[in-house]
Amino acid sequence: WNYLTGALELCKSFHEEIFSVAFHPSGLHCLVGFYDKLRLMNVLVDDFRSHREVAIKMCRCCQFSCGGQAFAAVQGSVVSVFDFHSGTKYFDLKGHNTKVHSLLWGVDDSVLVSCDEDGTIYQWDMITGQRVAEYTKKGSPYNYCAMPNMKKLWVVDNGGVNELSQPNLEFVDQYDCSGDDGANTRVARVVASHLESSFFIVGLSRDNKPDCIRTCAFPEQALLDITQVGTATSHWRVTHDDKYLIVTDSYGCLNVFEIEDKRRNISQSLITAVKDDVVFWEAMPLVWPRWLFTMLVLEE
Protein backbone atom coordinates (compact mmCIF):
# COMPACT_ATOMS: atom_id res chain seq x y z
CA TRP A 1 0.00 0.00 0.00
CA ASN A 2 1.02 3.57 -0.64
CA TYR A 3 -0.13 5.14 2.62
CA LEU A 4 0.18 8.66 1.18
CA THR A 5 -2.21 8.09 -1.70
CA GLY A 6 -4.18 5.11 -0.37
CA ALA A 7 -3.40 3.16 -3.55
CA LEU A 8 -2.70 -0.57 -3.67
CA GLU A 9 0.62 -0.96 -5.47
CA LEU A 10 1.32 -4.69 -5.26
CA CYS A 11 -0.60 -7.75 -4.12
CA LYS A 12 0.20 -11.47 -4.06
CA SER A 13 -1.77 -14.34 -2.50
CA PHE A 14 -0.18 -17.41 -0.91
CA HIS A 15 -1.75 -20.77 -0.15
CA GLU A 16 0.11 -20.90 3.18
CA GLU A 17 -0.73 -18.99 6.33
CA ILE A 18 1.45 -15.95 7.03
CA PHE A 19 2.52 -15.47 10.66
CA SER A 20 4.70 -12.33 10.42
CA VAL A 21 5.96 -9.70 7.98
CA ALA A 22 8.82 -7.20 8.24
CA PHE A 23 10.03 -4.68 5.65
CA HIS A 24 13.64 -3.79 4.94
CA PRO A 25 14.41 -0.07 5.51
CA SER A 26 14.98 0.31 1.77
CA GLY A 27 11.48 -0.99 1.02
CA LEU A 28 12.91 -3.38 -1.59
CA HIS A 29 12.94 -6.55 0.53
CA CYS A 30 10.75 -8.17 3.16
CA LEU A 31 10.71 -11.07 5.59
CA VAL A 32 7.64 -13.32 5.58
CA GLY A 33 7.10 -16.02 8.20
CA PHE A 34 5.34 -19.13 6.88
CA TYR A 35 4.48 -22.39 8.61
CA ASP A 36 7.61 -24.23 7.49
CA LYS A 37 10.18 -21.46 6.87
CA LEU A 38 11.03 -17.80 7.14
CA ARG A 39 11.52 -16.41 3.65
CA LEU A 40 13.46 -13.36 2.55
CA MET A 41 11.69 -11.94 -0.49
CA ASN A 42 12.57 -9.27 -3.03
CA VAL A 43 9.87 -6.70 -3.74
CA LEU A 44 9.95 -6.42 -7.54
CA VAL A 45 8.03 -3.92 -9.59
CA ASP A 46 5.27 -6.47 -10.20
CA ASP A 47 5.89 -9.41 -7.85
CA PHE A 48 7.14 -10.70 -4.49
CA ARG A 49 9.88 -13.23 -5.25
CA SER A 50 11.61 -15.50 -2.73
CA HIS A 51 15.36 -14.96 -2.52
CA ARG A 52 16.46 -16.94 0.53
CA GLU A 53 14.88 -19.28 3.10
CA VAL A 54 15.69 -19.67 6.78
CA ALA A 55 14.71 -22.82 8.68
CA ILE A 56 12.50 -21.16 11.29
CA LYS A 57 8.96 -22.52 11.57
CA MET A 58 5.95 -20.35 12.41
CA CYS A 59 8.01 -17.24 13.07
CA ARG A 60 5.60 -14.80 14.75
CA CYS A 61 8.09 -11.98 15.26
CA CYS A 62 10.90 -10.75 12.99
CA GLN A 63 12.58 -7.39 12.62
CA PHE A 64 15.22 -5.79 10.39
CA SER A 65 17.90 -3.65 11.96
CA CYS A 66 17.59 0.10 11.45
CA GLY A 67 20.47 0.06 8.95
CA GLY A 68 19.16 -3.04 7.18
CA GLN A 69 22.41 -5.00 7.42
CA ALA A 70 20.93 -7.67 9.72
CA PHE A 71 17.63 -9.10 10.89
CA ALA A 72 16.38 -10.92 13.98
CA ALA A 73 13.76 -13.67 14.08
CA VAL A 74 12.05 -15.48 16.95
CA GLN A 75 11.50 -19.21 17.28
CA GLY A 76 9.80 -19.83 20.59
CA SER A 77 12.11 -18.50 23.30
CA VAL A 78 15.23 -18.19 21.10
CA VAL A 79 16.12 -15.10 19.08
CA SER A 80 18.34 -15.69 16.03
CA VAL A 81 20.27 -12.87 14.34
CA PHE A 82 21.32 -13.17 10.67
CA ASP A 83 23.35 -11.20 8.18
CA PHE A 84 21.01 -9.75 5.57
CA HIS A 85 23.43 -9.96 2.61
CA SER A 86 24.85 -13.47 3.06
CA GLY A 87 22.26 -15.15 5.30
CA THR A 88 24.98 -16.13 7.78
CA LYS A 89 23.75 -16.64 11.33
CA TYR A 90 25.49 -14.35 13.79
CA PHE A 91 23.98 -15.41 17.12
CA ASP A 92 21.39 -17.57 18.82
CA LEU A 93 20.31 -15.44 21.78
CA LYS A 94 19.18 -17.81 24.51
CA GLY A 95 17.97 -16.99 28.01
CA HIS A 96 14.20 -16.50 27.84
CA ASN A 97 12.12 -19.21 29.49
CA THR A 98 8.89 -18.35 27.67
CA LYS A 99 7.90 -17.16 24.21
CA VAL A 100 9.37 -13.89 23.00
CA HIS A 101 6.63 -11.47 21.94
CA SER A 102 8.53 -8.36 20.86
CA LEU A 103 11.88 -7.33 19.35
CA LEU A 104 13.37 -3.86 19.10
CA TRP A 105 16.67 -2.68 17.63
CA GLY A 106 18.49 0.32 19.06
CA VAL A 107 18.64 3.35 16.80
CA ASP A 108 22.35 2.68 16.12
CA ASP A 109 21.89 -1.14 15.85
CA SER A 110 24.37 -1.71 18.68
CA VAL A 111 21.77 -3.41 20.89
CA LEU A 112 18.68 -5.58 20.51
CA VAL A 113 15.88 -5.70 23.09
CA SER A 114 13.65 -8.76 23.49
CA CYS A 115 10.53 -9.08 25.68
CA ASP A 116 8.77 -12.30 26.69
CA GLU A 117 5.37 -13.26 28.10
CA ASP A 118 6.78 -13.98 31.57
CA GLY A 119 7.75 -10.38 32.32
CA THR A 120 11.44 -10.48 31.36
CA ILE A 121 13.29 -7.99 29.18
CA TYR A 122 16.81 -8.68 27.91
CA GLN A 123 19.16 -6.30 26.15
CA TRP A 124 21.78 -7.90 23.90
CA ASP A 125 25.05 -6.52 22.58
CA MET A 126 25.06 -6.99 18.79
CA ILE A 127 28.85 -7.11 18.56
CA THR A 128 29.44 -9.92 21.03
CA GLY A 129 25.99 -11.50 21.24
CA GLN A 130 26.12 -11.28 25.04
CA ARG A 131 23.32 -10.19 27.35
CA VAL A 132 24.27 -6.82 28.82
CA ALA A 133 21.16 -5.81 30.77
CA GLU A 134 17.87 -7.26 32.01
CA TYR A 135 14.70 -6.24 33.80
CA THR A 136 12.18 -8.68 35.28
CA LYS A 137 8.71 -8.17 36.64
CA LYS A 138 7.17 -11.60 37.12
CA GLY A 139 3.55 -12.03 36.17
CA SER A 140 3.52 -8.97 33.89
CA PRO A 141 3.87 -10.08 30.27
CA TYR A 142 5.57 -7.46 28.11
CA ASN A 143 3.78 -7.41 24.77
CA TYR A 144 5.20 -4.29 23.18
CA CYS A 145 8.12 -1.91 23.57
CA ALA A 146 9.40 1.35 22.07
CA MET A 147 12.81 3.02 22.18
CA PRO A 148 12.70 6.69 21.10
CA ASN A 149 16.44 7.09 21.70
CA MET A 150 19.33 5.34 23.43
CA LYS A 151 18.41 6.87 26.81
CA LYS A 152 15.03 5.33 27.58
CA LEU A 153 12.83 2.35 26.81
CA TRP A 154 9.04 2.20 27.12
CA VAL A 155 7.39 -1.18 27.65
CA VAL A 156 3.75 -2.21 28.09
CA ASP A 157 2.50 -4.54 30.80
CA ASN A 158 -0.77 -5.06 32.65
CA GLY A 159 -0.24 -1.93 34.74
CA GLY A 160 0.38 0.53 31.92
CA VAL A 161 3.51 1.96 30.29
CA ASN A 162 6.80 1.53 32.16
CA GLU A 163 9.80 3.77 31.51
CA LEU A 164 13.24 2.13 31.84
CA SER A 165 16.53 3.96 31.61
CA GLN A 166 19.35 2.93 29.30
CA PRO A 167 21.77 1.22 29.24
CA ASN A 168 21.05 -0.77 32.42
CA LEU A 169 17.24 -1.08 32.08
CA GLU A 170 16.56 0.47 35.47
CA PHE A 171 12.96 1.29 36.37
CA VAL A 172 12.18 5.02 36.25
CA ASP A 173 8.42 5.50 36.28
CA GLN A 174 5.08 4.03 35.32
CA TYR A 175 2.38 5.90 33.40
CA ASP A 176 -1.26 5.04 33.86
CA CYS A 177 -2.76 5.89 30.47
CA SER A 178 -6.20 4.43 31.18
CA GLY A 179 -7.46 7.80 32.45
CA ASP A 180 -11.03 7.67 33.74
CA ASP A 181 -11.97 4.54 31.83
CA GLY A 182 -11.65 2.26 34.86
CA ALA A 183 -10.25 -1.17 35.52
CA ASN A 184 -11.72 -2.66 32.33
CA THR A 185 -9.24 -0.70 30.20
CA ARG A 186 -5.81 -2.14 29.39
CA VAL A 187 -2.86 -0.66 27.52
CA ALA A 188 -2.19 -3.03 24.63
CA ARG A 189 0.36 -1.18 22.46
CA VAL A 190 2.86 1.65 22.60
CA VAL A 191 4.70 3.47 19.81
CA ALA A 192 7.07 6.42 20.20
CA SER A 193 8.24 9.41 18.24
CA HIS A 194 11.44 8.84 16.25
CA LEU A 195 12.77 12.39 16.18
CA GLU A 196 11.76 13.41 19.67
CA SER A 197 10.89 11.74 22.95
CA SER A 198 8.19 14.28 23.79
CA PHE A 199 5.22 11.98 23.22
CA PHE A 200 4.17 8.39 22.81
CA ILE A 201 0.95 6.85 21.52
CA VAL A 202 -0.79 3.97 23.24
CA GLY A 203 -3.54 1.64 22.17
CA LEU A 204 -6.21 0.90 24.78
CA SER A 205 -8.15 -2.34 24.80
CA ARG A 206 -11.53 -2.01 26.55
CA ASP A 207 -14.05 -4.71 27.43
CA ASN A 208 -17.11 -4.65 25.15
CA LYS A 209 -15.97 -1.35 23.60
CA PRO A 210 -13.93 -0.34 20.56
CA ASP A 211 -10.17 0.03 20.96
CA CYS A 212 -8.99 3.58 21.59
CA ILE A 213 -5.89 5.47 20.40
CA ARG A 214 -4.51 7.83 23.02
CA THR A 215 -1.47 10.12 23.15
CA CYS A 216 0.61 11.02 26.19
CA ALA A 217 2.63 14.23 25.86
CA PHE A 218 5.66 15.22 27.93
CA PRO A 219 6.54 16.83 30.25
CA GLU A 220 2.95 17.65 31.21
CA GLN A 221 1.84 14.01 30.68
CA ALA A 222 -1.40 15.24 29.10
CA LEU A 223 -3.71 12.53 27.77
CA LEU A 224 -5.60 13.06 24.51
CA ASP A 225 -7.95 10.59 22.81
CA ILE A 226 -7.43 10.59 19.05
CA THR A 227 -10.10 8.21 17.86
CA GLN A 228 -11.71 4.83 18.34
CA VAL A 229 -11.08 1.77 16.21
CA GLY A 230 -14.07 -0.47 15.53
CA THR A 231 -12.36 -3.71 16.56
CA ALA A 232 -9.25 -5.05 18.32
CA THR A 233 -6.01 -3.71 16.87
CA SER A 234 -3.08 -5.98 16.05
CA HIS A 235 -0.04 -3.98 14.84
CA TRP A 236 1.08 -0.38 15.14
CA ARG A 237 3.80 1.62 13.37
CA VAL A 238 4.85 5.26 13.24
CA THR A 239 6.46 6.31 9.96
CA HIS A 240 10.10 7.43 9.95
CA ASP A 241 9.15 11.13 9.70
CA ASP A 242 6.65 10.98 12.61
CA LYS A 243 3.84 12.15 10.33
CA TYR A 244 1.61 9.07 10.18
CA LEU A 245 0.42 6.33 12.50
CA ILE A 246 -0.53 3.05 10.77
CA VAL A 247 -2.79 0.62 12.64
CA THR A 248 -4.14 -2.75 11.55
CA ASP A 249 -7.11 -4.46 13.17
CA SER A 250 -8.52 -7.97 13.42
CA TYR A 251 -11.03 -7.32 10.62
CA GLY A 252 -8.23 -6.81 8.10
CA CYS A 253 -8.51 -3.03 7.92
CA LEU A 254 -5.48 -0.77 7.50
CA ASN A 255 -6.03 2.56 9.28
CA VAL A 256 -3.77 5.54 8.56
CA PHE A 257 -3.81 8.54 10.93
CA GLU A 258 -1.95 11.80 10.43
CA ILE A 259 0.08 12.95 13.44
CA GLU A 260 0.12 16.68 14.18
CA ASP A 261 2.20 17.97 17.08
CA LYS A 262 1.08 21.59 17.54
CA ARG A 263 3.97 22.28 19.89
CA ARG A 264 6.42 22.03 16.99
CA ASN A 265 7.15 24.99 14.75
CA ILE A 266 9.37 23.40 12.16
CA SER A 267 9.64 23.95 8.44
CA GLN A 268 8.39 20.97 6.45
CA SER A 269 10.88 21.42 3.61
CA LEU A 270 14.09 20.77 5.54
CA ILE A 271 14.69 19.92 9.18
CA THR A 272 18.04 19.92 10.95
CA ALA A 273 17.96 18.66 14.53
CA VAL A 274 21.08 18.37 16.65
CA LYS A 275 20.85 15.82 19.46
CA ASP A 276 23.74 14.43 21.44
CA ASP A 277 26.22 15.74 18.83
CA VAL A 278 24.40 13.84 16.07
CA VAL A 279 22.80 15.71 13.18
CA PHE A 280 19.56 14.32 11.72
CA TRP A 281 18.40 15.53 8.31
CA GLU A 282 14.83 15.21 7.10
CA ALA A 283 14.00 16.20 3.52
CA MET A 284 11.06 15.42 1.28
CA PRO A 285 11.41 13.00 -0.27
CA LEU A 286 13.86 11.19 2.02
CA VAL A 287 14.34 8.32 -0.46
CA TRP A 288 13.82 8.69 -4.18
CA PRO A 289 11.55 6.03 -5.73
CA ARG A 290 13.41 2.83 -6.57
CA TRP A 291 12.28 -0.49 -8.01
CA LEU A 292 13.79 -3.96 -8.43
CA PHE A 293 13.74 -5.63 -11.85
CA THR A 294 14.85 -9.07 -12.95
CA MET A 295 17.39 -9.42 -15.75
CA LEU A 296 14.65 -10.88 -17.97
CA VAL A 297 12.58 -7.72 -17.64
CA LEU A 298 15.60 -5.55 -18.46
CA GLU A 299 16.40 -7.68 -21.54
CA GLU A 300 12.82 -7.40 -22.75
XYZ file of C-alpha atoms in Angstrom:
300
model
C 0.000 0.000 0.000
C 1.024 3.566 -0.638
C -0.134 5.144 2.623
C 0.182 8.663 1.181
C -2.213 8.085 -1.699
C -4.181 5.111 -0.369
C -3.398 3.162 -3.554
C -2.701 -0.574 -3.673
C 0.622 -0.956 -5.472
C 1.322 -4.687 -5.258
C -0.597 -7.753 -4.118
C 0.202 -11.470 -4.058
C -1.766 -14.338 -2.503
C -0.177 -17.407 -0.906
C -1.750 -20.767 -0.150
C 0.107 -20.904 3.180
C -0.731 -18.992 6.333
C 1.451 -15.955 7.027
C 2.523 -15.467 10.662
C 4.702 -12.335 10.416
C 5.959 -9.704 7.982
C 8.820 -7.201 8.236
C 10.032 -4.679 5.652
C 13.641 -3.793 4.942
C 14.414 -0.067 5.511
C 14.985 0.311 1.766
C 11.484 -0.985 1.016
C 12.910 -3.377 -1.589
C 12.943 -6.545 0.533
C 10.747 -8.166 3.159
C 10.706 -11.072 5.590
C 7.644 -13.321 5.584
C 7.097 -16.020 8.203
C 5.345 -19.133 6.879
C 4.480 -22.387 8.607
C 7.614 -24.225 7.492
C 10.179 -21.462 6.869
C 11.027 -17.805 7.136
C 11.516 -16.406 3.648
C 13.464 -13.357 2.553
C 11.693 -11.944 -0.488
C 12.570 -9.271 -3.031
C 9.875 -6.700 -3.738
C 9.947 -6.417 -7.535
C 8.027 -3.916 -9.585
C 5.274 -6.470 -10.204
C 5.886 -9.410 -7.845
C 7.144 -10.698 -4.487
C 9.879 -13.227 -5.250
C 11.610 -15.497 -2.728
C 15.360 -14.961 -2.519
C 16.464 -16.944 0.534
C 14.879 -19.280 3.096
C 15.692 -19.675 6.783
C 14.708 -22.824 8.679
C 12.497 -21.157 11.295
C 8.963 -22.520 11.570
C 5.953 -20.354 12.409
C 8.012 -17.239 13.072
C 5.602 -14.804 14.747
C 8.088 -11.976 15.258
C 10.897 -10.755 12.992
C 12.583 -7.386 12.620
C 15.215 -5.790 10.387
C 17.905 -3.647 11.958
C 17.590 0.101 11.445
C 20.468 0.063 8.952
C 19.158 -3.036 7.180
C 22.414 -4.996 7.415
C 20.933 -7.672 9.723
C 17.629 -9.097 10.888
C 16.383 -10.920 13.982
C 13.763 -13.665 14.077
C 12.047 -15.475 16.949
C 11.503 -19.211 17.280
C 9.799 -19.835 20.595
C 12.115 -18.498 23.296
C 15.225 -18.191 21.104
C 16.115 -15.102 19.077
C 18.341 -15.689 16.035
C 20.270 -12.871 14.343
C 21.321 -13.168 10.674
C 23.354 -11.199 8.177
C 21.012 -9.748 5.565
C 23.428 -9.960 2.611
C 24.847 -13.471 3.060
C 22.262 -15.154 5.295
C 24.980 -16.135 7.780
C 23.753 -16.642 11.329
C 25.485 -14.346 13.791
C 23.981 -15.406 17.116
C 21.393 -17.569 18.817
C 20.310 -15.444 21.775
C 19.180 -17.815 24.515
C 17.966 -16.992 28.008
C 14.204 -16.504 27.837
C 12.120 -19.214 29.488
C 8.888 -18.351 27.670
C 7.895 -17.158 24.207
C 9.373 -13.888 23.001
C 6.629 -11.467 21.943
C 8.531 -8.363 20.858
C 11.878 -7.325 19.350
C 13.367 -3.859 19.100
C 16.673 -2.680 17.629
C 18.489 0.317 19.056
C 18.644 3.355 16.804
C 22.351 2.681 16.116
C 21.887 -1.137 15.851
C 24.369 -1.706 18.677
C 21.771 -3.410 20.886
C 18.677 -5.579 20.514
C 15.876 -5.698 23.089
C 13.647 -8.762 23.491
C 10.525 -9.080 25.676
C 8.765 -12.299 26.688
C 5.371 -13.263 28.099
C 6.780 -13.975 31.572
C 7.746 -10.376 32.325
C 11.435 -10.481 31.360
C 13.286 -7.988 29.177
C 16.807 -8.677 27.910
C 19.159 -6.299 26.146
C 21.781 -7.903 23.899
C 25.049 -6.521 22.583
C 25.062 -6.987 18.789
C 28.847 -7.110 18.559
C 29.442 -9.925 21.035
C 25.985 -11.500 21.243
C 26.122 -11.279 25.039
C 23.322 -10.190 27.352
C 24.271 -6.818 28.815
C 21.155 -5.811 30.774
C 17.875 -7.262 32.013
C 14.702 -6.241 33.800
C 12.183 -8.680 35.279
C 8.714 -8.173 36.645
C 7.168 -11.598 37.121
C 3.551 -12.029 36.172
C 3.518 -8.971 33.894
C 3.873 -10.077 30.270
C 5.572 -7.463 28.112
C 3.784 -7.413 24.773
C 5.198 -4.291 23.183
C 8.123 -1.907 23.567
C 9.398 1.354 22.067
C 12.809 3.023 22.184
C 12.698 6.689 21.102
C 16.443 7.087 21.696
C 19.332 5.345 23.427
C 18.413 6.872 26.807
C 15.035 5.326 27.581
C 12.829 2.348 26.811
C 9.039 2.199 27.118
C 7.387 -1.183 27.647
C 3.753 -2.205 28.086
C 2.505 -4.539 30.800
C -0.768 -5.059 32.647
C -0.236 -1.931 34.743
C 0.385 0.529 31.924
C 3.514 1.955 30.290
C 6.801 1.530 32.164
C 9.802 3.770 31.512
C 13.241 2.129 31.841
C 16.534 3.964 31.613
C 19.346 2.933 29.298
C 21.770 1.220 29.237
C 21.052 -0.771 32.421
C 17.238 -1.082 32.077
C 16.556 0.470 35.468
C 12.961 1.294 36.367
C 12.183 5.021 36.246
C 8.420 5.503 36.282
C 5.076 4.028 35.318
C 2.381 5.901 33.403
C -1.262 5.043 33.855
C -2.755 5.887 30.474
C -6.195 4.434 31.175
C -7.459 7.802 32.453
C -11.035 7.675 33.744
C -11.973 4.536 31.827
C -11.648 2.262 34.861
C -10.247 -1.171 35.518
C -11.715 -2.662 32.331
C -9.241 -0.700 30.195
C -5.806 -2.138 29.394
C -2.863 -0.656 27.524
C -2.190 -3.027 24.633
C 0.357 -1.184 22.457
C 2.862 1.655 22.600
C 4.702 3.468 19.809
C 7.070 6.420 20.198
C 8.245 9.409 18.237
C 11.440 8.842 16.245
C 12.770 12.390 16.176
C 11.764 13.413 19.673
C 10.892 11.739 22.954
C 8.190 14.276 23.791
C 5.222 11.977 23.225
C 4.168 8.394 22.807
C 0.954 6.852 21.516
C -0.789 3.968 23.239
C -3.538 1.644 22.174
C -6.206 0.897 24.777
C -8.151 -2.344 24.804
C -11.528 -2.008 26.547
C -14.048 -4.706 27.430
C -17.106 -4.648 25.149
C -15.970 -1.350 23.602
C -13.926 -0.345 20.560
C -10.172 0.032 20.963
C -8.993 3.578 21.591
C -5.886 5.468 20.399
C -4.510 7.831 23.022
C -1.470 10.116 23.153
C 0.609 11.021 26.194
C 2.627 14.234 25.856
C 5.658 15.224 27.935
C 6.542 16.830 30.253
C 2.950 17.651 31.207
C 1.836 14.006 30.678
C -1.401 15.235 29.095
C -3.713 12.534 27.767
C -5.596 13.057 24.512
C -7.946 10.589 22.813
C -7.427 10.586 19.050
C -10.104 8.210 17.856
C -11.707 4.825 18.341
C -11.080 1.765 16.205
C -14.069 -0.468 15.533
C -12.362 -3.714 16.562
C -9.253 -5.055 18.322
C -6.007 -3.709 16.871
C -3.075 -5.976 16.052
C -0.036 -3.983 14.840
C 1.085 -0.377 15.138
C 3.800 1.619 13.372
C 4.847 5.264 13.244
C 6.463 6.313 9.958
C 10.097 7.435 9.955
C 9.146 11.128 9.704
C 6.649 10.979 12.608
C 3.837 12.147 10.335
C 1.608 9.070 10.182
C 0.415 6.328 12.504
C -0.528 3.054 10.773
C -2.787 0.621 12.638
C -4.139 -2.753 11.550
C -7.111 -4.463 13.167
C -8.520 -7.970 13.419
C -11.028 -7.317 10.616
C -8.226 -6.814 8.096
C -8.510 -3.025 7.916
C -5.484 -0.766 7.496
C -6.026 2.559 9.276
C -3.766 5.536 8.564
C -3.811 8.536 10.932
C -1.949 11.798 10.433
C 0.077 12.951 13.439
C 0.124 16.676 14.184
C 2.204 17.969 17.080
C 1.078 21.585 17.535
C 3.968 22.279 19.888
C 6.416 22.032 16.994
C 7.152 24.989 14.753
C 9.369 23.399 12.159
C 9.642 23.954 8.435
C 8.386 20.972 6.449
C 10.875 21.421 3.613
C 14.090 20.770 5.539
C 14.686 19.920 9.184
C 18.039 19.915 10.948
C 17.958 18.664 14.530
C 21.084 18.375 16.652
C 20.847 15.819 19.463
C 23.744 14.435 21.438
C 26.217 15.736 18.829
C 24.402 13.836 16.066
C 22.796 15.712 13.181
C 19.555 14.318 11.717
C 18.395 15.529 8.308
C 14.834 15.210 7.095
C 14.004 16.203 3.523
C 11.060 15.423 1.284
C 11.412 13.000 -0.269
C 13.863 11.191 2.018
C 14.335 8.320 -0.463
C 13.823 8.693 -4.181
C 11.546 6.026 -5.733
C 13.412 2.826 -6.568
C 12.279 -0.495 -8.013
C 13.789 -3.955 -8.435
C 13.744 -5.632 -11.848
C 14.850 -9.074 -12.947
C 17.390 -9.417 -15.751
C 14.655 -10.880 -17.973
C 12.584 -7.720 -17.639
C 15.604 -5.554 -18.461
C 16.397 -7.679 -21.542
C 12.815 -7.401 -22.747
